[in-house]
Amino acid sequence: MRSRWVIIIGMVAMIYAAFVYYPKWKLPRTEATISWDVSGYYLYLPAFFIYHDLKNLDFKPGLDEQYYPSSSPYQSYTHTSGHQVMKYTCGLAILYAPFFLLAHILALLFGWPADGYSSIYQFFISLGGLVYALIGLVFFRRLLLRYFDDLVTAVVLAILVFATNYFDYASITGAMSHNYLFTLYASILICIDQFYKSGSKKWFFITCFIMGLMVLIRPTEVLSKILLVAWGVSSWSGLKERVQFYFSRIPMVVYGVILWAICPLIQGIYWKYVTGEWLVYSYQEQGFSWLEGHHILQGVLSYRAGWLVYTPIMILSLLGLIYLWIRAAGMRWVLTAFILGSLYLTFAWDEWTYGGSLGQRALIQHYPLYLLAAAPLIRDLLARNLSKYVLYSMIALSSYYNLWLTHQAHKGGIYEAGMMNKAYFWHTLFKSSNDLESKKLLDTNEPVVSWDEAAAKMIKDTVYQTDTACAQASQAITLYDGLVPAGKLKVNTLVQIDLKEWDVWQMAQLILQYSTQDKVEKTVMIRLHRFINNHEEKWIDLVTTSPLQYDHIKISVWNPSSQRICIKALRLYGQK
């Protein structure tokens, strides 16, 4: 009963988060439900049902201008055939479809704009995410209760819902793929378990079909095949018996492969229709580093987007794996193989931050397996008084941390997805207000340097003539190149802009570079557009400390933006 209450309370909290605290379906532009990657997953639906234009997507530029779902139209690209190819596969569009169609019918009946992107569509796609989340939690609870008592099940569910980034990606950002895939993983685990317990082929066939749908959503979910083959295997001899089991049932396996292939075939048909080719790599220049350049340490431990940095309670999963081997538990083989495969595949992707997310979103769909690995350890910790209270304390602190992060990733504004670093992380941890000055640490990655105005000495004071220190698009200008005393340095620039650049990667940079002859000893920079608004003239400063060795410093502005930026004055101050 306790585990049921965890789901009820968790769903109430997620509904509140999605529809009251931060209702993305009401928000405009890139904060809307159908924005960024979601708009790419979703694009098939308006293209097919409303505009009947899968090849050219002629409707898309106008809708992009009206709704602005992202800063660039990356959701599709021009293929060599001359047609537009959607970047993402169509699996999520299939799961969105019931809610999209309901929204479309209501839009036609009640006069909302029936364009696929108005508020009625945003609302129902958000609602759909919560429905799939509820199904996933119910299925996962049912699986846990097959192996653990209600208390352990309740604790595992509480960890998932409140102490991990699942909360955000099943509620506020619930239209992303991870919420849906979590539910599908919980579903196939129930089916696989039932198949091996009952021997009924229908569970095998259902599993194969769902696995095909998972691959259609995210091709790397082919990893799920490990579960079907190795579930319940506890030894090498057991694995051999399992292989023999399938070889003795070739017709069943063939039917299963056919069912598995149905969903990926849908994507092949789309590619063939649009490009004339059955197989298209739609991610273009993005890819994997399978050995050299693998990102597992960054993905797990870095301040930028480290899994355990932003979801520390999941250390229980890794400790749980070790514990399974110590206790020689039966599930250790399949869980170890899957989790290692999950970590390897996830962080082989070169864009290992996944475009910026709250922690590591790409692991969320695998949490049913990660938490199954942790559950035996949790069960035994709960059996002892001292360890039980230590565990409860960990969960409470992790839940507070997770909910704080969730708030800061949305309304709070402190969490900067994909840009976090050590200095900024520790300086802002558990703060309640968003201090604009702290944003400098996102670029400098240095601890805050104390500065005493009374002890400072002016080194240079320059006022620039009109337009002599203006950086146009893709232009750099040098403000100073010479000597400064060792110690602390404050660079104060009077900056003037017409229009603010919002894309962080296009923001103009104030760059300080300490060098000895031709060797750069230290570089530090800040993005100026973070601190200035439209048609504003403002003093912006940067304080740093010199390296041990250098013989000159160069101060420049690099402007990758299309918006002009001008430096009206420069003041340099030194302090020992």
XYZ file of C-alpha atoms in Angstrom:
576
model
C 0.000 0.000 0.000
C 2.885 2.369 0.761
C 4.219 1.972 -2.758
C 0.818 2.871 -4.192
C 0.810 6.067 -2.148
C 4.259 6.957 -3.481
C 2.851 6.813 -7.014
C -0.212 8.853 -6.044
C 1.835 11.536 -4.289
C 4.420 11.492 -7.060
C 1.799 11.947 -9.767
C 0.152 14.801 -7.851
C 3.568 16.486 -7.566
C 4.310 15.969 -11.262
C 0.884 17.248 -12.333
C 1.441 20.330 -10.180
C 4.907 20.830 -11.698
C 3.657 20.442 -15.276
C 0.415 22.410 -15.087
C 0.806 24.891 -12.224
C 4.453 25.499 -11.351
C 5.896 25.595 -14.886
C 3.188 24.982 -17.523
C 5.273 24.754 -20.688
C 2.118 24.361 -22.751
C 1.304 27.997 -21.924
C 4.801 29.328 -22.581
C 5.986 30.835 -25.877
C 8.854 30.130 -28.230
C 11.668 27.880 -27.016
C 10.030 27.332 -23.617
C 6.900 25.751 -25.127
C 6.182 22.031 -24.842
C 6.678 21.555 -28.584
C 10.118 23.123 -28.859
C 13.724 22.083 -29.455
C 14.027 18.293 -29.864
C 10.350 17.675 -29.107
C 9.410 19.767 -32.141
C 11.612 17.438 -34.193
C 10.049 14.245 -32.836
C 6.612 15.764 -33.370
C 7.135 17.181 -36.867
C 5.821 14.060 -38.613
C 2.306 14.630 -37.243
C 1.479 18.082 -38.657
C 3.402 17.225 -41.830
C 1.308 14.091 -42.419
C -2.125 14.901 -40.983
C -2.453 18.668 -41.509
C -0.172 19.851 -44.312
C 0.213 16.593 -46.278
C 3.810 17.536 -47.006
C 6.412 15.013 -45.876
C 8.871 15.769 -48.666
C 9.382 19.519 -48.687
C 7.996 20.735 -45.341
C 7.043 24.002 -47.023
C 4.845 24.856 -44.049
C 7.742 24.727 -41.580
C 9.482 28.122 -42.141
C 6.255 30.014 -41.517
C 5.488 28.071 -38.345
C 9.089 28.445 -37.164
C 8.766 32.198 -37.565
C 5.415 32.270 -35.764
C 6.159 29.881 -32.885
C 9.997 29.933 -32.812
C 10.464 26.425 -31.331
C 14.269 26.656 -31.544
C 17.025 29.080 -32.450
C 17.749 27.206 -35.696
C 15.705 24.872 -37.948
C 17.826 21.819 -37.124
C 14.826 19.474 -36.994
C 15.250 18.798 -40.720
C 17.864 19.252 -43.424
C 18.069 19.269 -47.208
C 19.006 15.827 -48.542
C 20.939 15.321 -51.775
C 17.594 14.368 -53.320
C 16.515 17.977 -52.802
C 13.880 17.033 -50.244
C 13.728 17.817 -46.543
C 14.611 14.889 -44.253
C 13.581 14.976 -40.615
C 16.492 14.530 -38.247
C 14.724 12.297 -35.737
C 12.985 8.991 -36.298
C 9.202 8.823 -36.030
C 8.739 6.582 -32.973
C 7.702 9.328 -30.590
C 5.306 10.762 -33.156
C 3.460 7.434 -33.029
C 3.107 7.706 -29.242
C 2.139 11.381 -29.469
C -0.482 10.601 -32.136
C -3.544 9.875 -29.907
C -3.084 13.157 -28.052
C -2.282 15.078 -31.233
C -5.410 13.766 -32.955
C -7.588 14.599 -29.959
C -6.153 18.126 -29.924
C -6.697 18.476 -33.672
C -10.343 17.395 -33.462
C -10.993 19.829 -30.615
C -9.205 22.620 -32.476
C -11.448 22.094 -35.499
C -14.595 21.887 -33.360
C -13.968 24.866 -31.095
C -12.087 27.297 -33.286
C -8.523 27.073 -31.995
C -5.870 27.485 -34.707
C -5.668 23.993 -36.234
C -2.017 24.414 -37.230
C -0.446 21.752 -35.007
C 1.304 24.207 -32.689
C -1.358 26.324 -30.985
C -2.020 26.024 -27.264
C -4.474 23.118 -27.575
C -1.753 20.943 -29.152
C 0.801 22.051 -26.568
C -1.618 21.161 -23.757
C -2.441 17.673 -24.997
C 1.179 16.746 -25.715
C 2.019 17.783 -22.130
C -0.936 15.775 -20.849
C 0.179 12.771 -22.866
C 3.570 12.811 -21.184
C 1.925 12.554 -17.762
C -0.328 9.697 -18.903
C 2.669 7.716 -20.143
C 4.518 8.505 -16.903
C 1.647 7.078 -14.841
C 1.619 3.905 -16.936
C 5.381 3.558 -16.507
C 5.248 3.963 -12.730
C 2.402 1.441 -12.422
C 4.273 -1.123 -14.519
C 7.534 -0.551 -12.675
C 5.789 -0.951 -9.318
C 4.233 -4.201 -10.518
C 7.651 -5.515 -11.540
C 9.270 -4.534 -8.239
C 6.533 -6.245 -6.231
C 7.362 -9.524 -7.956
C 10.795 -9.515 -6.327
C 10.590 -7.221 -3.280
C 8.148 -6.348 -0.531
C 6.013 -3.223 -0.504
C 8.425 -1.192 1.666
C 11.398 -1.756 -0.631
C 9.190 -1.028 -3.631
C 7.986 2.209 -2.031
C 11.541 3.354 -1.262
C 12.760 2.559 -4.785
C 9.824 4.443 -6.305
C 10.410 7.398 -3.968
C 14.052 7.542 -5.069
C 13.015 7.490 -8.719
C 10.276 10.103 -8.503
C 11.723 12.585 -6.028
C 15.498 12.088 -5.939
C 16.358 11.727 -9.643
C 15.962 13.805 -12.783
C 13.114 11.484 -13.794
C 10.854 13.954 -11.950
C 11.643 16.754 -14.395
C 11.584 14.564 -17.497
C 8.271 12.946 -16.571
C 6.532 16.225 -15.726
C 7.768 19.639 -16.870
C 9.846 18.230 -19.728
C 7.709 15.116 -20.069
C 7.391 15.291 -23.850
C 11.033 14.291 -24.302
C 11.766 10.706 -25.325
C 13.118 9.516 -21.975
C 9.779 9.471 -20.173
C 8.197 7.383 -22.940
C 11.133 5.004 -23.158
C 11.121 4.537 -19.379
C 7.530 3.334 -19.671
C 8.392 1.012 -22.548
C 11.305 -0.463 -20.581
C 9.035 -1.073 -17.591
C 6.572 -2.719 -19.992
C 9.047 -5.087 -21.607
C 10.485 -6.096 -18.236
C 6.998 -7.171 -17.139
C 6.524 -9.046 -20.429
C 9.942 -10.734 -20.361
C 9.492 -11.793 -16.765
C 6.037 -13.163 -17.555
C 7.347 -14.980 -20.636
C 9.983 -16.909 -18.702
C 7.601 -17.657 -15.839
C 4.612 -18.764 -17.909
C 6.203 -19.924 -21.147
C 3.418 -18.226 -23.112
C 4.659 -17.062 -26.516
C 2.368 -14.036 -26.562
C 4.621 -12.298 -24.026
C 7.627 -12.949 -26.266
C 5.825 -11.495 -29.268
C 4.616 -8.429 -27.352
C 8.175 -7.861 -26.131
C 9.595 -8.073 -29.648
C 7.090 -5.547 -30.994
C 7.711 -3.067 -28.162
C 11.478 -3.423 -28.607
C 11.046 -2.523 -32.277
C 9.085 0.572 -31.246
C 11.869 1.513 -28.823
C 14.434 1.276 -31.616
C 12.183 3.452 -33.774
C 12.235 6.065 -31.004
C 15.960 5.817 -30.297
C 18.035 3.376 -32.383
C 20.542 2.729 -29.575
C 17.748 1.037 -27.609
C 18.691 -2.064 -29.590
C 20.583 -2.620 -26.327
C 17.285 -3.878 -24.887
C 17.803 -7.213 -26.669
C 20.221 -8.115 -23.878
C 17.248 -8.260 -21.523
C 15.287 -10.696 -23.648
C 18.216 -13.071 -24.024
C 19.780 -12.880 -20.562
C 16.868 -12.245 -18.165
C 17.161 -14.683 -15.262
C 20.498 -16.137 -16.442
C 22.859 -16.631 -13.486
C 25.822 -18.555 -14.960
C 27.663 -19.389 -18.152
C 25.881 -22.712 -18.295
C 22.592 -20.860 -17.883
C 23.498 -18.610 -20.806
C 24.301 -21.672 -22.911
C 20.923 -23.171 -22.017
C 19.197 -19.927 -22.961
C 20.850 -19.908 -26.392
C 19.796 -23.535 -26.877
C 16.288 -22.571 -25.780
C 15.995 -20.121 -28.670
C 17.657 -22.416 -31.216
C 15.040 -25.022 -30.390
C 12.268 -22.509 -31.153
C 13.317 -21.106 -34.526
C 9.762 -20.446 -35.816
C 8.979 -18.418 -32.684
C 12.201 -16.436 -33.108
C 11.428 -15.740 -36.782
C 7.954 -14.435 -35.919
C 9.519 -12.341 -33.166
C 12.044 -10.799 -35.576
C 9.229 -9.951 -37.991
C 7.267 -8.250 -35.212
C 10.411 -6.415 -34.085
C 11.066 -5.184 -37.642
C 7.598 -3.707 -38.209
C 8.306 -0.389 -36.489
C 11.798 0.255 -37.931
C 10.335 -0.575 -41.350
C 8.005 2.419 -40.990
C 11.064 4.674 -40.838
C 12.570 2.950 -43.854
C 9.380 3.544 -45.815
C 9.487 7.236 -44.885
C 13.126 7.542 -45.988
C 12.390 5.695 -49.234
C 9.426 7.957 -49.969
C 11.334 11.174 -49.269
C 14.833 10.362 -50.570
C 14.591 7.209 -52.660
C 16.862 5.425 -50.161
C 15.858 2.825 -47.579
C 18.486 3.899 -45.062
C 19.518 7.477 -44.268
C 21.867 8.714 -41.530
C 19.939 11.821 -40.576
C 22.263 13.021 -37.808
C 24.752 14.156 -40.473
C 28.039 15.214 -38.810
C 27.109 13.964 -35.328
C 28.366 10.532 -34.370
C 30.109 8.220 -31.914
C 33.621 7.780 -30.531
C 33.648 4.103 -29.717
C 37.146 3.879 -28.222
C 39.438 6.898 -28.384
C 37.658 9.998 -27.180
C 34.973 8.124 -25.262
C 33.239 10.412 -22.755
C 32.321 8.120 -19.869
C 34.338 9.961 -17.203
C 32.940 13.321 -18.302
C 29.439 11.929 -18.556
C 29.482 10.389 -15.090
C 31.646 12.744 -13.032
C 32.055 16.156 -14.700
C 30.565 19.363 -13.367
C 29.386 20.196 -16.861
C 26.756 17.442 -16.987
C 27.977 14.563 -14.819
C 25.342 11.960 -14.024
C 26.458 11.389 -10.437
C 27.121 15.097 -9.849
C 23.506 15.995 -10.591
C 21.826 12.715 -9.587
C 24.080 11.508 -6.742
C 21.516 9.072 -5.296
C 22.145 6.844 -8.321
C 25.483 5.844 -6.805
C 23.269 3.232 -5.135
C 22.903 1.568 -8.534
C 26.642 1.142 -9.001
C 27.106 0.037 -5.393
C 24.144 -2.262 -5.899
C 25.846 -3.928 -8.864
C 28.899 -4.675 -6.732
C 26.633 -5.934 -3.961
C 24.879 -8.293 -6.396
C 28.198 -9.944 -7.223
C 29.182 -10.169 -3.556
C 25.872 -11.889 -2.791
C 25.993 -13.949 -6.017
C 22.458 -12.798 -6.811
C 20.791 -14.251 -9.885
C 20.131 -10.958 -11.677
C 23.755 -9.836 -11.554
C 24.572 -11.062 -15.066
C 21.838 -9.339 -17.020
C 21.924 -6.134 -14.959
C 25.709 -5.825 -15.210
C 25.681 -6.421 -18.962
C 22.874 -3.955 -19.525
C 24.174 -1.171 -17.274
C 27.704 -1.368 -18.666
C 26.256 -1.344 -22.175
C 24.037 1.598 -21.258
C 26.939 3.680 -19.947
C 29.164 2.761 -22.882
C 26.577 3.576 -25.566
C 25.318 6.746 -23.897
C 28.745 8.316 -23.531
C 30.139 7.135 -26.855
C 27.946 9.821 -28.425
C 30.171 12.810 -29.169
C 27.506 15.296 -28.076
C 27.629 13.646 -24.652
C 25.784 16.503 -22.903
C 22.871 15.780 -25.256
C 22.357 19.401 -26.128
C 22.150 20.440 -22.516
C 19.932 18.755 -19.961
C 19.284 18.484 -16.255
C 22.075 16.047 -15.426
C 22.248 13.145 -17.857
C 18.826 12.782 -19.428
C 19.934 10.021 -21.793
C 20.145 7.507 -18.921
C 16.642 8.094 -17.550
C 14.948 5.493 -19.731
C 17.284 2.872 -18.273
C 16.459 3.687 -14.644
C 14.212 0.601 -14.247
C 17.344 -1.528 -14.666
C 19.585 0.750 -12.620
C 17.116 0.736 -9.737
C 16.603 -3.020 -9.963
C 20.355 -3.274 -9.393
C 20.061 -1.020 -6.335
C 16.975 -2.704 -4.855
C 18.681 -5.684 -3.091
C 21.138 -3.300 -1.427
C 18.258 -1.030 -0.414
C 16.364 -4.026 0.987
C 19.287 -5.043 3.194
C 19.981 -1.465 4.302
C 16.355 -1.169 5.405
C 16.735 -4.310 7.527
C 19.212 -2.595 9.886
C 18.329 0.355 12.104
C 21.453 2.472 11.595
C 21.790 1.913 7.854
C 18.051 2.464 7.419
C 18.260 5.990 8.817
C 21.404 6.732 6.826
C 19.524 5.663 3.695
C 16.485 7.764 4.558
C 18.758 10.758 5.157
C 20.426 10.236 1.773
C 17.054 10.068 0.054
C 15.779 13.185 1.827
C 18.884 15.233 0.977
C 18.958 13.948 -2.606
C 15.268 14.770 -3.026
C 15.815 18.318 -1.785
C 18.820 18.678 -4.096
C 16.890 17.289 -7.066
C 13.890 19.549 -6.519
C 16.217 22.537 -6.028
C 17.942 21.685 -9.323
C 14.581 21.286 -11.048
C 13.522 24.731 -9.863
C 16.847 26.289 -10.869
C 16.656 24.680 -14.319
C 13.343 26.442 -14.920
C 12.086 29.378 -12.848
C 15.176 29.843 -10.688
C 17.615 30.283 -13.550
C 20.776 29.273 -11.678
C 21.275 25.925 -13.426
C 22.762 26.428 -16.903
C 22.332 23.239 -18.916
C 25.493 22.071 -20.646
C 27.572 24.997 -19.342
C 28.096 24.205 -15.675
C 31.609 24.062 -14.214
C 33.264 23.543 -10.837
C 33.568 27.199 -9.824
C 29.989 28.074 -10.725
C 28.576 24.856 -9.220
C 30.049 25.405 -5.755
C 29.460 29.153 -5.769
C 25.731 28.767 -6.487
C 24.894 25.471 -4.736
C 21.604 25.741 -2.799
C 21.362 29.490 -3.353
C 17.842 30.820 -3.751
C 18.455 33.850 -5.965
C 19.900 34.139 -9.449
C 22.872 36.530 -9.190
C 23.822 37.856 -12.621
C 27.381 38.542 -11.471
C 27.827 34.836 -10.729
C 27.252 34.044 -14.408
C 30.798 35.216 -15.099
C 32.005 32.016 -13.446
C 30.313 30.013 -16.211
C 32.961 31.392 -18.558
C 35.974 31.921 -16.302
C 35.641 28.694 -14.268
C 37.690 30.449 -11.572
C 36.770 30.998 -7.931
C 35.499 34.490 -7.176
C 38.484 36.853 -6.910
C 38.189 39.332 -4.049
C 38.789 42.948 -5.006
C 39.621 45.949 -2.828
C 38.822 49.164 -4.687
C 40.840 51.242 -2.213
C 44.015 49.249 -2.906
C 43.628 49.234 -6.695
C 45.886 51.251 -9.020
C 44.777 52.379 -12.454
C 46.954 51.025 -15.272
C 45.126 52.368 -18.313
C 42.118 54.580 -19.041
C 41.097 54.798 -22.699
C 38.043 56.313 -24.360
C 37.503 55.121 -27.946
C 36.316 57.359 -30.750
C 32.971 56.529 -32.373
C 33.039 53.135 -34.117
C 36.808 52.660 -33.696
C 36.315 49.752 -31.287
C 33.257 48.074 -32.760
C 33.245 44.395 -33.635
C 31.004 43.405 -36.513
C 29.852 39.848 -37.197
C 32.691 37.287 -36.979
C 35.190 40.022 -36.190
C 37.794 40.426 -33.435
C 39.224 43.686 -32.136
C 42.263 44.163 -29.890
C 41.764 46.567 -26.994
C 45.171 46.239 -25.315
C 48.428 44.408 -25.951
C 51.207 45.152 -23.480
C 52.512 44.756 -19.943
C 50.589 44.766 -16.667
C 51.902 44.201 -13.129
C 51.630 40.728 -11.603
C 48.747 40.077 -9.254
C 45.067 40.800 -9.622
C 43.763 42.557 -12.717
C 40.405 44.228 -13.243
C 39.312 44.919 -16.808
C 36.418 47.372 -16.986
C 34.779 47.911 -20.373
C 31.989 50.269 -21.361
C 29.916 48.150 -23.740
C 27.199 49.328 -26.113
C 24.874 47.183 -28.238
C 21.768 47.624 -30.360
C 20.251 44.133 -30.044
C 21.058 41.438 -27.502
C 22.362 38.083 -28.737
C 20.444 35.309 -26.950
C 22.261 32.285 -28.369
C 25.004 31.700 -25.809
C 27.370 30.238 -28.402
C 27.049 33.384 -30.529
C 27.609 35.887 -27.706
C 30.526 38.303 -27.978
C 33.479 37.414 -25.748
C 35.827 39.643 -23.779
C 39.091 37.659 -23.825
C 42.213 38.094 -21.657
C 45.287 36.182 -22.731
C 48.530 36.066 -20.704
C 51.525 34.933 -22.767
C 55.279 34.398 -22.682
C 56.729 34.948 -26.143
C 54.612 32.628 -28.348
C 53.209 30.465 -25.548
C 49.806 31.201 -24.039
C 50.023 30.795 -20.254
C 46.445 31.606 -19.332
C 43.223 32.539 -21.105
C 40.092 33.785 -19.392
C 36.944 35.209 -20.939
C 33.351 36.233 -20.306
C 30.405 36.444 -22.702
C 29.410 40.100 -22.758
C 25.868 39.598 -24.010
C 24.977 37.803 -20.779
C 25.109 41.118 -18.928
C 23.588 43.685 -21.271
C 20.180 44.249 -22.859
C 18.818 45.810 -26.038
C 19.966 49.375 -26.792
C 21.986 49.552 -23.596
C 25.364 51.055 -22.702
C 26.861 49.449 -19.616
C 30.127 48.994 -17.714
C 31.067 45.298 -17.521
C 34.120 44.155 -15.585
C 36.223 41.034 -15.324
C 38.563 40.346 -12.401
C 41.261 37.685 -12.603
C 44.747 36.861 -11.317
C 47.937 36.596 -13.328
C 49.762 33.281 -13.869
C 53.210 32.748 -12.370
C 54.948 33.433 -15.676
C 54.009 35.865 -18.459
C 55.571 38.803 -20.259
C 52.514 40.489 -21.772
C 48.737 40.424 -21.871
C 46.372 40.794 -24.789
C 42.793 41.971 -24.254
C 40.394 41.541 -27.149
C 36.751 41.166 -28.099
C 35.628 38.362 -30.409
C 32.136 38.679 -31.847
C 30.680 35.548 -33.518
C 27.225 37.159 -33.409
C 25.444 38.841 -36.285
C 24.816 41.782 -33.935
C 27.384 44.584 -33.731
C 28.987 45.305 -30.363
C 31.029 48.407 -29.479
C 33.510 49.120 -26.694
C 33.261 52.790 -25.771
C 35.945 52.806 -23.062
C 38.510 50.558 -21.360
C 39.925 50.850 -17.848
C 42.562 48.546 -16.381
C 43.259 48.323 -12.649
C 45.941 46.335 -10.851
C 46.172 45.069 -7.296
C 48.841 43.031 -5.575
